[in-house]
Each structure stands twice: as C-alpha cells, then as structure tokens.
Amino acid sequence: MVAAQTAVGQGREREREDGEDGEGGEEGEWEQVGPKNKSTVTRQMGFRESVVSEVFGGEVRCVLQRQGAKESATVEPFFSLQLDIQSGEVWSLQDALVCLATREAVQMNSGTQNEVDAHRRQSLARLPMVLVLHLKRFLFDKTGGSQKLMKQVSYKIDLEVVRDLLAPSIRGKVTNDQRTYKLWAVVYHHGKSAVGGHYTCDVRHTGSGVWLRMDDSIVKSVPEEAVLKQPQTSNKVAYLLFYRRADCARTS
C-alpha cells in the first residue's frame, strides 16, 4: 500500500510500505522530511497490541548517519530497556540513560569494502506505563565464556526521563507526568558467577507504601534505604528496575 500524508509544521511523511511480518508483528517504512528539508527513511517494527504491551511496551528509535547516504532510522519495540553499564562514565542510572542516547561512532563498509564514517544515536519514541530497566551485568569474555559485572550502579526512587532522551516526534507532546516515574520493584542477582546464583526481589506495596523483600518463601518488610543502597562487600547487585509512570500510579 502506498499512501501520502502531509504533516503540519515540522515535517511531512510519505508511507512507502506497510505490512505484517511472519510472527504477527507489524512493520512499515516511510520517508520523513523535517526542518531544512532534511530527509530520513524510517522503518517501523512492532508487535500485536495486548495487555502486556499496553503496560510494558515501549519503543526505541535508532538513527544511523553515514557518509554519502541518506539518514535512516529504525523504531523497535521493547519490554525491557537494556542499559550498558560497562563504561567508566556510568555510575548511576541517569548516567546509563545518558549513555544510551549519546551519539556514537560505528564501523561500516561501503559497497567497495572501504570504511565510511557513520554515527548512531538512540532515543525513546514511546514511554511505557511501567518502564523496566535491565542493567547488563552478564558479559561474554574473550575466551567465549561469560562473567558477571559486579559494579554498583546507584538509582533513586524518582526517575525523570529528560526531554533530550525523547525522539523528536514526541518531545513536544509528552507531559511532565508522562516522563516522571517512581520505583516500584527491584530484582537482584546474588553471587559472583554469571552461570549460577540466586534472585530476590523488593516490591513496594501500593496500599501501605511499605517495601517488601521476597526471598523464596521468606517475605519481610525493609526500609527504603535498604532498597536504594547495597553493602559494598555484598555480591548482591540490582539487575532489573521497575519504574511506574506518574500518570498511571496510585498515591499511597
């Protein structure tokens, strides 16, 4: 199907292809022309809408700029947003989010096998009701094995997704409540090995506001400080962080 659309103000879009993939997801491609007639070819990939995607589903927009070619962008869905924490500049959750959206150089070859200058930048094109942040702690080493990154990454109860992290298409449409989140749950991994260990979880009880620590059949209340700060000598580290959006959360 070929259709034409004219957008008001910032740009116009021309839909080039629309269809469904073999797994029931949807994908399409269109050309967007923004300010100064700068053209970007965008490819959209998605999934069938469900209760799970309505609550946890977000989208990441990845823009690729390379020498001698038209700028291209891919919009992909996610249920958990993977954050690289290896960099020496990443010591907090906000650092990891900034790193996610930082423009980075990538190696690419042209049709003649010559390397060309290319850069990639990611942004958030859709903010979910519950934002699941996955700290990438399990890595492959040079021998093909795996190891666990024990680095402590700090995080807070309140999380603001700054506008610079948003895709241009939604930057002016998202309200303050829609980009403000509160910590709801933390999943921890215990142990020094990437191929073993133990998982526990802290969850905030919506009605009472009390934090509950769940360790198999053992459930007990813990202070908020224990959720935010882990002992330096412990092999317990945060692995998954669940944040609930302010406009969807009940206040206790």
PDB file of C-alpha atoms in Angstrom:
ATOM      1  CA  MET A   1       0.000   0.000   0.000  1.00  0.00           C
ATOM      2  CA  VAL A   2       1.294   3.391  -0.977  1.00  0.00           C
ATOM      3  CA  ALA A   3      -0.184   6.473   0.652  1.00  0.00           C
ATOM      4  CA  ALA A   4       0.750  10.071   1.130  1.00  0.00           C
ATOM      5  CA  GLN A   5       0.463  12.158   4.259  1.00  0.00           C
ATOM      6  CA  THR A   6       1.269  15.771   4.893  1.00  0.00           C
ATOM      7  CA  ALA A   7       2.205  16.709   8.455  1.00  0.00           C
ATOM      8  CA  VAL A   8       1.778  20.181   9.867  1.00  0.00           C
ATOM      9  CA  GLY A   9       4.776  22.272  10.992  1.00  0.00           C
ATOM     10  CA  GLN A  10       7.925  20.241  11.453  1.00  0.00           C
ATOM     11  CA  GLY A  11       7.750  17.894   8.511  1.00  0.00           C
ATOM     12  CA  ARG A  12       5.801  15.543   6.278  1.00  0.00           C
ATOM     13  CA  GLU A  13       5.767  11.774   5.974  1.00  0.00           C
ATOM     14  CA  ARG A  14       5.355   9.535   2.965  1.00  0.00           C
ATOM     15  CA  GLU A  15       4.388   5.972   3.731  1.00  0.00           C
ATOM     16  CA  ARG A  16       6.209   3.620   1.406  1.00  0.00           C
ATOM     17  CA  GLU A  17       5.398   0.168   2.661  1.00  0.00           C
ATOM     18  CA  ASP A  18       3.065  -1.345   5.223  1.00  0.00           C
ATOM     19  CA  GLY A  19       2.523  -4.950   6.154  1.00  0.00           C
ATOM     20  CA  GLU A  20       2.814  -7.680   8.744  1.00  0.00           C
ATOM     21  CA  ASP A  21       5.714  -9.995   9.415  1.00  0.00           C
ATOM     22  CA  GLY A  22       5.518 -13.735   9.872  1.00  0.00           C
ATOM     23  CA  GLU A  23       5.240 -13.544  13.670  1.00  0.00           C
ATOM     24  CA  GLY A  24       2.168 -11.354  13.690  1.00  0.00           C
ATOM     25  CA  GLY A  25       4.055  -8.122  14.290  1.00  0.00           C
ATOM     26  CA  GLU A  26       3.650  -5.055  12.132  1.00  0.00           C
ATOM     27  CA  GLU A  27       6.304  -3.196  10.207  1.00  0.00           C
ATOM     28  CA  GLY A  28       6.368  -0.406   7.670  1.00  0.00           C
ATOM     29  CA  GLU A  29       8.660   2.151   6.144  1.00  0.00           C
ATOM     30  CA  TRP A  30       8.198   5.808   5.334  1.00  0.00           C
ATOM     31  CA  GLU A  31      10.213   8.871   4.482  1.00  0.00           C
ATOM     32  CA  GLN A  32      10.070  11.830   6.830  1.00  0.00           C
ATOM     33  CA  VAL A  33      11.117  15.301   5.765  1.00  0.00           C
ATOM     34  CA  GLY A  34      11.835  17.665   8.633  1.00  0.00           C
ATOM     35  CA  PRO A  35      13.245  21.170   9.010  1.00  0.00           C
ATOM     36  CA  LYS A  36      15.590  22.386   6.247  1.00  0.00           C
ATOM     37  CA  ASN A  37      14.194  19.596   4.001  1.00  0.00           C
ATOM     38  CA  LYS A  38      16.314  17.013   5.819  1.00  0.00           C
ATOM     39  CA  SER A  39      15.004  13.604   4.823  1.00  0.00           C
ATOM     40  CA  THR A  40      15.066  10.451   6.966  1.00  0.00           C
ATOM     41  CA  VAL A  41      13.967   6.987   5.874  1.00  0.00           C
ATOM     42  CA  THR A  42      12.274   5.365   8.881  1.00  0.00           C
ATOM     43  CA  ARG A  43      11.434   1.700   9.348  1.00  0.00           C
ATOM     44  CA  GLN A  44       8.868   0.730  11.976  1.00  0.00           C
ATOM     45  CA  MET A  45       8.768  -2.670  13.665  1.00  0.00           C
ATOM     46  CA  GLY A  46       6.131  -3.598  16.186  1.00  0.00           C
ATOM     47  CA  PHE A  47       4.073  -6.311  17.820  1.00  0.00           C
ATOM     48  CA  ARG A  48       0.407  -7.089  18.258  1.00  0.00           C
ATOM     49  CA  GLU A  49      -1.164  -4.962  20.967  1.00  0.00           C
ATOM     50  CA  SER A  50      -2.006  -6.846  24.163  1.00  0.00           C
ATOM     51  CA  VAL A  51      -2.434  -6.180  27.875  1.00  0.00           C
ATOM     52  CA  VAL A  52       1.297  -6.847  28.338  1.00  0.00           C
ATOM     53  CA  SER A  53       2.370  -4.466  25.557  1.00  0.00           C
ATOM     54  CA  GLU A  54      -0.051  -1.812  26.812  1.00  0.00           C
ATOM     55  CA  VAL A  55       1.619  -1.824  30.239  1.00  0.00           C
ATOM     56  CA  PHE A  56       5.251  -2.682  29.496  1.00  0.00           C
ATOM     57  CA  GLY A  57       5.632  -1.862  25.796  1.00  0.00           C
ATOM     58  CA  GLY A  58       7.909   0.992  24.761  1.00  0.00           C
ATOM     59  CA  GLU A  59       9.754   1.954  21.586  1.00  0.00           C
ATOM     60  CA  VAL A  60      13.355   2.928  20.822  1.00  0.00           C
ATOM     61  CA  ARG A  61      14.291   4.992  17.763  1.00  0.00           C
ATOM     62  CA  CYS A  62      17.793   4.405  16.409  1.00  0.00           C
ATOM     63  CA  VAL A  63      19.100   6.895  13.829  1.00  0.00           C
ATOM     64  CA  LEU A  64      22.041   5.987  11.594  1.00  0.00           C
ATOM     65  CA  GLN A  65      24.021   8.669   9.787  1.00  0.00           C
ATOM     66  CA  ARG A  66      26.685   7.622   7.323  1.00  0.00           C
ATOM     67  CA  GLN A  67      28.778   9.399   4.760  1.00  0.00           C
ATOM     68  CA  GLY A  68      27.263   9.528   1.276  1.00  0.00           C
ATOM     69  CA  ALA A  69      23.893   8.035   2.278  1.00  0.00           C
ATOM     70  CA  LYS A  70      20.505   9.288   3.365  1.00  0.00           C
ATOM     71  CA  GLU A  71      19.902   9.293   7.114  1.00  0.00           C
ATOM     72  CA  SER A  72      17.919   6.231   8.221  1.00  0.00           C
ATOM     73  CA  ALA A  73      16.033   5.391  11.401  1.00  0.00           C
ATOM     74  CA  THR A  74      14.595   2.205  12.869  1.00  0.00           C
ATOM     75  CA  VAL A  75      11.859   2.201  15.507  1.00  0.00           C
ATOM     76  CA  GLU A  76      11.818  -1.027  17.537  1.00  0.00           C
ATOM     77  CA  PRO A  77       9.597  -2.135  20.432  1.00  0.00           C
ATOM     78  CA  PHE A  78      10.927  -3.209  23.818  1.00  0.00           C
ATOM     79  CA  PHE A  79       9.547  -4.681  27.026  1.00  0.00           C
ATOM     80  CA  SER A  80      12.743  -4.065  28.973  1.00  0.00           C
ATOM     81  CA  LEU A  81      15.225  -1.333  28.087  1.00  0.00           C
ATOM     82  CA  GLN A  82      18.776  -2.694  28.097  1.00  0.00           C
ATOM     83  CA  LEU A  83      21.370  -0.359  29.594  1.00  0.00           C
ATOM     84  CA  ASP A  84      25.118  -0.795  29.107  1.00  0.00           C
ATOM     85  CA  ILE A  85      26.920  -0.104  32.409  1.00  0.00           C
ATOM     86  CA  GLN A  86      30.482  -1.083  31.425  1.00  0.00           C
ATOM     87  CA  SER A  87      31.695   2.456  30.717  1.00  0.00           C
ATOM     88  CA  GLY A  88      33.823   4.188  33.319  1.00  0.00           C
ATOM     89  CA  GLU A  89      31.466   7.139  32.978  1.00  0.00           C
ATOM     90  CA  VAL A  90      28.445   5.151  34.162  1.00  0.00           C
ATOM     91  CA  TRP A  91      27.944   5.004  37.951  1.00  0.00           C
ATOM     92  CA  SER A  92      24.259   5.830  38.208  1.00  0.00           C
ATOM     93  CA  LEU A  93      21.038   5.010  36.423  1.00  0.00           C
ATOM     94  CA  GLN A  94      20.896   8.507  34.948  1.00  0.00           C
ATOM     95  CA  ASP A  95      24.460   8.046  33.619  1.00  0.00           C
ATOM     96  CA  ALA A  96      23.348   4.855  31.854  1.00  0.00           C
ATOM     97  CA  LEU A  97      20.351   6.585  30.266  1.00  0.00           C
ATOM     98  CA  VAL A  98      22.548   9.444  29.040  1.00  0.00           C
ATOM     99  CA  CYS A  99      24.987   6.878  27.620  1.00  0.00           C
ATOM    100  CA  LEU A 100      22.097   5.181  25.793  1.00  0.00           C
ATOM    101  CA  ALA A 101      21.280   8.389  23.932  1.00  0.00           C
ATOM    102  CA  THR A 102      24.857   9.522  23.297  1.00  0.00           C
ATOM    103  CA  ARG A 103      25.922   9.780  19.655  1.00  0.00           C
ATOM    104  CA  GLU A 104      28.469   7.050  18.963  1.00  0.00           C
ATOM    105  CA  ALA A 105      30.709   6.138  16.057  1.00  0.00           C
ATOM    106  CA  VAL A 106      30.141   2.788  14.338  1.00  0.00           C
ATOM    107  CA  GLN A 107      32.239   0.890  11.802  1.00  0.00           C
ATOM    108  CA  MET A 108      30.622   0.362   8.410  1.00  0.00           C
ATOM    109  CA  ASN A 109      31.820  -0.641   4.966  1.00  0.00           C
ATOM    110  CA  SER A 110      30.665   0.758   1.658  1.00  0.00           C
ATOM    111  CA  GLY A 111      29.914  -1.331  -1.411  1.00  0.00           C
ATOM    112  CA  THR A 112      33.625  -1.197  -2.261  1.00  0.00           C
ATOM    113  CA  GLN A 113      34.523  -2.585   1.185  1.00  0.00           C
ATOM    114  CA  ASN A 114      36.020   0.746   2.183  1.00  0.00           C
ATOM    115  CA  GLU A 115      35.206   2.006   5.662  1.00  0.00           C
ATOM    116  CA  VAL A 116      32.897   5.018   5.826  1.00  0.00           C
ATOM    117  CA  ASP A 117      32.190   7.461   8.622  1.00  0.00           C
ATOM    118  CA  ALA A 118      28.991   6.539  10.433  1.00  0.00           C
ATOM    119  CA  HIS A 119      27.297   7.536  13.679  1.00  0.00           C
ATOM    120  CA  ARG A 120      24.353   6.144  15.609  1.00  0.00           C
ATOM    121  CA  ARG A 121      22.091   7.727  18.196  1.00  0.00           C
ATOM    122  CA  GLN A 122      19.175   6.261  20.132  1.00  0.00           C
ATOM    123  CA  SER A 123      16.132   7.939  21.653  1.00  0.00           C
ATOM    124  CA  LEU A 124      12.835   6.862  23.224  1.00  0.00           C
ATOM    125  CA  ALA A 125       9.868   7.034  20.858  1.00  0.00           C
ATOM    126  CA  ARG A 126       7.262   5.644  23.260  1.00  0.00           C
ATOM    127  CA  LEU A 127       7.242   5.634  27.066  1.00  0.00           C
ATOM    128  CA  PRO A 128       5.521   2.636  28.706  1.00  0.00           C
ATOM    129  CA  MET A 129       3.322   2.711  31.798  1.00  0.00           C
ATOM    130  CA  VAL A 130       5.861   0.512  33.583  1.00  0.00           C
ATOM    131  CA  LEU A 131       9.458   1.085  32.494  1.00  0.00           C
ATOM    132  CA  VAL A 132      11.640  -1.989  33.040  1.00  0.00           C
ATOM    133  CA  LEU A 133      15.345  -1.108  33.042  1.00  0.00           C
ATOM    134  CA  HIS A 134      17.734  -4.018  32.508  1.00  0.00           C
ATOM    135  CA  LEU A 135      21.286  -3.421  33.747  1.00  0.00           C
ATOM    136  CA  LYS A 136      23.510  -5.548  31.500  1.00  0.00           C
ATOM    137  CA  ARG A 137      25.604  -7.457  34.044  1.00  0.00           C
ATOM    138  CA  PHE A 138      26.269 -10.724  32.233  1.00  0.00           C
ATOM    139  CA  LEU A 139      29.000 -10.361  29.615  1.00  0.00           C
ATOM    140  CA  PHE A 140      30.979 -12.580  27.274  1.00  0.00           C
ATOM    141  CA  ASP A 141      34.758 -12.589  27.703  1.00  0.00           C
ATOM    142  CA  LYS A 142      37.482 -13.108  25.084  1.00  0.00           C
ATOM    143  CA  THR A 143      37.534 -16.878  25.615  1.00  0.00           C
ATOM    144  CA  GLY A 144      33.841 -17.248  24.796  1.00  0.00           C
ATOM    145  CA  GLY A 145      32.817 -17.687  28.413  1.00  0.00           C
ATOM    146  CA  SER A 146      30.649 -15.391  30.487  1.00  0.00           C
ATOM    147  CA  GLN A 147      31.229 -13.275  33.535  1.00  0.00           C
ATOM    148  CA  LYS A 148      29.200 -11.101  35.876  1.00  0.00           C
ATOM    149  CA  LEU A 149      29.819  -7.378  36.198  1.00  0.00           C
ATOM    150  CA  MET A 150      29.733  -6.633  39.940  1.00  0.00           C
ATOM    151  CA  LYS A 151      29.740  -2.853  39.519  1.00  0.00           C
ATOM    152  CA  GLN A 152      27.408  -0.957  41.857  1.00  0.00           C
ATOM    153  CA  VAL A 153      25.099   1.419  39.969  1.00  0.00           C
ATOM    154  CA  SER A 154      23.141   3.893  42.077  1.00  0.00           C
ATOM    155  CA  TYR A 155      19.456   4.657  41.480  1.00  0.00           C
ATOM    156  CA  LYS A 156      16.743   6.726  43.160  1.00  0.00           C
ATOM    157  CA  ILE A 157      13.054   6.390  43.946  1.00  0.00           C
ATOM    158  CA  ASP A 158      12.159   9.158  41.488  1.00  0.00           C
ATOM    159  CA  LEU A 159      13.230   8.969  37.863  1.00  0.00           C
ATOM    160  CA  GLU A 160      12.818  11.709  35.289  1.00  0.00           C
ATOM    161  CA  VAL A 161      13.189  10.889  31.617  1.00  0.00           C
ATOM    162  CA  VAL A 162      14.644  14.166  30.378  1.00  0.00           C
ATOM    163  CA  ARG A 163      13.345  15.539  27.091  1.00  0.00           C
ATOM    164  CA  ASP A 164      16.747  15.097  25.416  1.00  0.00           C
ATOM    165  CA  LEU A 165      16.193  11.330  25.665  1.00  0.00           C
ATOM    166  CA  LEU A 166      12.939  11.540  23.721  1.00  0.00           C
ATOM    167  CA  ALA A 167      12.559  11.179  19.968  1.00  0.00           C
ATOM    168  CA  PRO A 168      11.776  14.466  18.149  1.00  0.00           C
ATOM    169  CA  SER A 169       8.320  13.178  17.188  1.00  0.00           C
ATOM    170  CA  ILE A 170       7.127  13.009  20.832  1.00  0.00           C
ATOM    171  CA  ARG A 171       9.391  15.540  22.552  1.00  0.00           C
ATOM    172  CA  GLY A 172       6.801  18.314  22.496  1.00  0.00           C
ATOM    173  CA  LYS A 173       3.815  16.045  23.164  1.00  0.00           C
ATOM    174  CA  VAL A 174       4.831  14.246  26.369  1.00  0.00           C
ATOM    175  CA  THR A 175       3.657  15.858  29.607  1.00  0.00           C
ATOM    176  CA  ASN A 176       5.775  16.074  32.759  1.00  0.00           C
ATOM    177  CA  ASP A 177       3.768  13.271  34.410  1.00  0.00           C
ATOM    178  CA  GLN A 178       4.284  11.027  31.387  1.00  0.00           C
ATOM    179  CA  ARG A 179       8.072  11.234  31.695  1.00  0.00           C
ATOM    180  CA  THR A 180       8.219  11.013  35.509  1.00  0.00           C
ATOM    181  CA  TYR A 181       8.467   7.607  37.184  1.00  0.00           C
ATOM    182  CA  LYS A 182       8.607   6.121  40.687  1.00  0.00           C
ATOM    183  CA  LEU A 183      10.496   2.975  41.647  1.00  0.00           C
ATOM    184  CA  TRP A 184       8.115   0.084  42.145  1.00  0.00           C
ATOM    185  CA  ALA A 185      10.297  -3.047  42.295  1.00  0.00           C
ATOM    186  CA  VAL A 186      13.927  -4.197  42.124  1.00  0.00           C
ATOM    187  CA  VAL A 187      15.159  -7.670  41.137  1.00  0.00           C
ATOM    188  CA  TYR A 188      18.617  -8.566  42.483  1.00  0.00           C
ATOM    189  CA  HIS A 189      21.130 -11.197  41.481  1.00  0.00           C
ATOM    190  CA  HIS A 190      23.243 -12.786  44.230  1.00  0.00           C
ATOM    191  CA  GLY A 191      26.551 -14.490  43.515  1.00  0.00           C
ATOM    192  CA  LYS A 192      29.796 -13.886  41.658  1.00  0.00           C
ATOM    193  CA  SER A 193      29.122 -16.240  38.766  1.00  0.00           C
ATOM    194  CA  ALA A 194      27.191 -15.479  35.577  1.00  0.00           C
ATOM    195  CA  VAL A 195      26.028 -19.077  35.270  1.00  0.00           C
ATOM    196  CA  GLY A 196      24.608 -19.503  38.764  1.00  0.00           C
ATOM    197  CA  GLY A 197      23.434 -17.624  41.806  1.00  0.00           C
ATOM    198  CA  HIS A 198      20.146 -16.591  43.364  1.00  0.00           C
ATOM    199  CA  TYR A 199      17.461 -13.983  42.689  1.00  0.00           C
ATOM    200  CA  THR A 200      15.480 -11.921  45.210  1.00  0.00           C
ATOM    201  CA  CYS A 201      13.058  -9.039  44.798  1.00  0.00           C
ATOM    202  CA  ASP A 202      11.984  -5.907  46.672  1.00  0.00           C
ATOM    203  CA  VAL A 203       8.456  -4.672  45.891  1.00  0.00           C
ATOM    204  CA  ARG A 204       6.671  -1.570  47.124  1.00  0.00           C
ATOM    205  CA  HIS A 205       3.198  -2.336  48.469  1.00  0.00           C
ATOM    206  CA  THR A 206       0.879   0.166  46.802  1.00  0.00           C
ATOM    207  CA  GLY A 207      -1.652   0.360  49.620  1.00  0.00           C
ATOM    208  CA  SER A 208       0.695   0.817  52.582  1.00  0.00           C
ATOM    209  CA  GLY A 209       3.797   2.198  50.853  1.00  0.00           C
ATOM    210  CA  VAL A 210       5.907  -0.426  52.675  1.00  0.00           C
ATOM    211  CA  TRP A 211       8.750  -2.162  50.865  1.00  0.00           C
ATOM    212  CA  LEU A 212       8.578  -5.973  50.989  1.00  0.00           C
ATOM    213  CA  ARG A 213      11.625  -8.182  50.438  1.00  0.00           C
ATOM    214  CA  MET A 214      10.866 -11.545  48.835  1.00  0.00           C
ATOM    215  CA  ASP A 215      13.420 -14.333  49.101  1.00  0.00           C
ATOM    216  CA  ASP A 216      11.751 -17.588  48.058  1.00  0.00           C
ATOM    217  CA  SER A 217       9.157 -18.262  50.773  1.00  0.00           C
ATOM    218  CA  ILE A 218      10.514 -15.583  53.116  1.00  0.00           C
ATOM    219  CA  VAL A 219       8.737 -12.218  52.934  1.00  0.00           C
ATOM    220  CA  LYS A 220       9.632  -9.328  55.252  1.00  0.00           C
ATOM    221  CA  SER A 221       9.411  -5.551  55.291  1.00  0.00           C
ATOM    222  CA  VAL A 222      12.565  -3.489  54.759  1.00  0.00           C
ATOM    223  CA  PRO A 223      13.272   0.254  54.980  1.00  0.00           C
ATOM    224  CA  GLU A 224      13.504   2.264  51.774  1.00  0.00           C
ATOM    225  CA  GLU A 225      17.207   2.892  52.457  1.00  0.00           C
ATOM    226  CA  ALA A 226      17.877  -0.846  52.173  1.00  0.00           C
ATOM    227  CA  VAL A 227      16.337  -0.852  48.691  1.00  0.00           C
ATOM    228  CA  LEU A 228      18.488   2.027  47.450  1.00  0.00           C
ATOM    229  CA  LYS A 229      21.851   1.156  48.997  1.00  0.00           C
ATOM    230  CA  GLN A 230      23.571  -2.219  48.966  1.00  0.00           C
ATOM    231  CA  PRO A 231      26.551  -3.201  51.176  1.00  0.00           C
ATOM    232  CA  GLN A 232      29.858  -2.695  49.371  1.00  0.00           C
ATOM    233  CA  THR A 233      31.062  -6.158  50.429  1.00  0.00           C
ATOM    234  CA  SER A 234      27.950  -7.921  49.148  1.00  0.00           C
ATOM    235  CA  ASN A 235      27.773  -9.943  45.915  1.00  0.00           C
ATOM    236  CA  LYS A 236      24.153  -8.808  45.605  1.00  0.00           C
ATOM    237  CA  VAL A 237      23.528  -6.266  42.838  1.00  0.00           C
ATOM    238  CA  ALA A 238      20.458  -4.749  41.204  1.00  0.00           C
ATOM    239  CA  TYR A 239      19.626  -6.434  37.894  1.00  0.00           C
ATOM    240  CA  LEU A 240      16.126  -5.237  36.895  1.00  0.00           C
ATOM    241  CA  LEU A 241      14.493  -1.972  37.960  1.00  0.00           C
ATOM    242  CA  PHE A 242      10.729  -1.465  37.585  1.00  0.00           C
ATOM    243  CA  TYR A 243       9.512   2.147  37.444  1.00  0.00           C
ATOM    244  CA  ARG A 244       5.830   3.091  37.285  1.00  0.00           C
ATOM    245  CA  ARG A 245       4.805   6.214  35.385  1.00  0.00           C
ATOM    246  CA  ALA A 246       3.418   9.076  37.486  1.00  0.00           C
ATOM    247  CA  ASP A 247       0.200   9.468  35.486  1.00  0.00           C
ATOM    248  CA  CYS A 248      -0.583   5.760  35.984  1.00  0.00           C
ATOM    249  CA  ALA A 249       0.412   5.306  39.624  1.00  0.00           C
ATOM    250  CA  ARG A 250      -1.879   5.403  42.636  1.00  0.00           C
ATOM    251  CA  THR A 251      -0.665   7.527  45.506  1.00  0.00           C
ATOM    252  CA  SER A 252      -0.483   5.972  48.930  1.00  0.00           C
TER     253      SER A 252
END
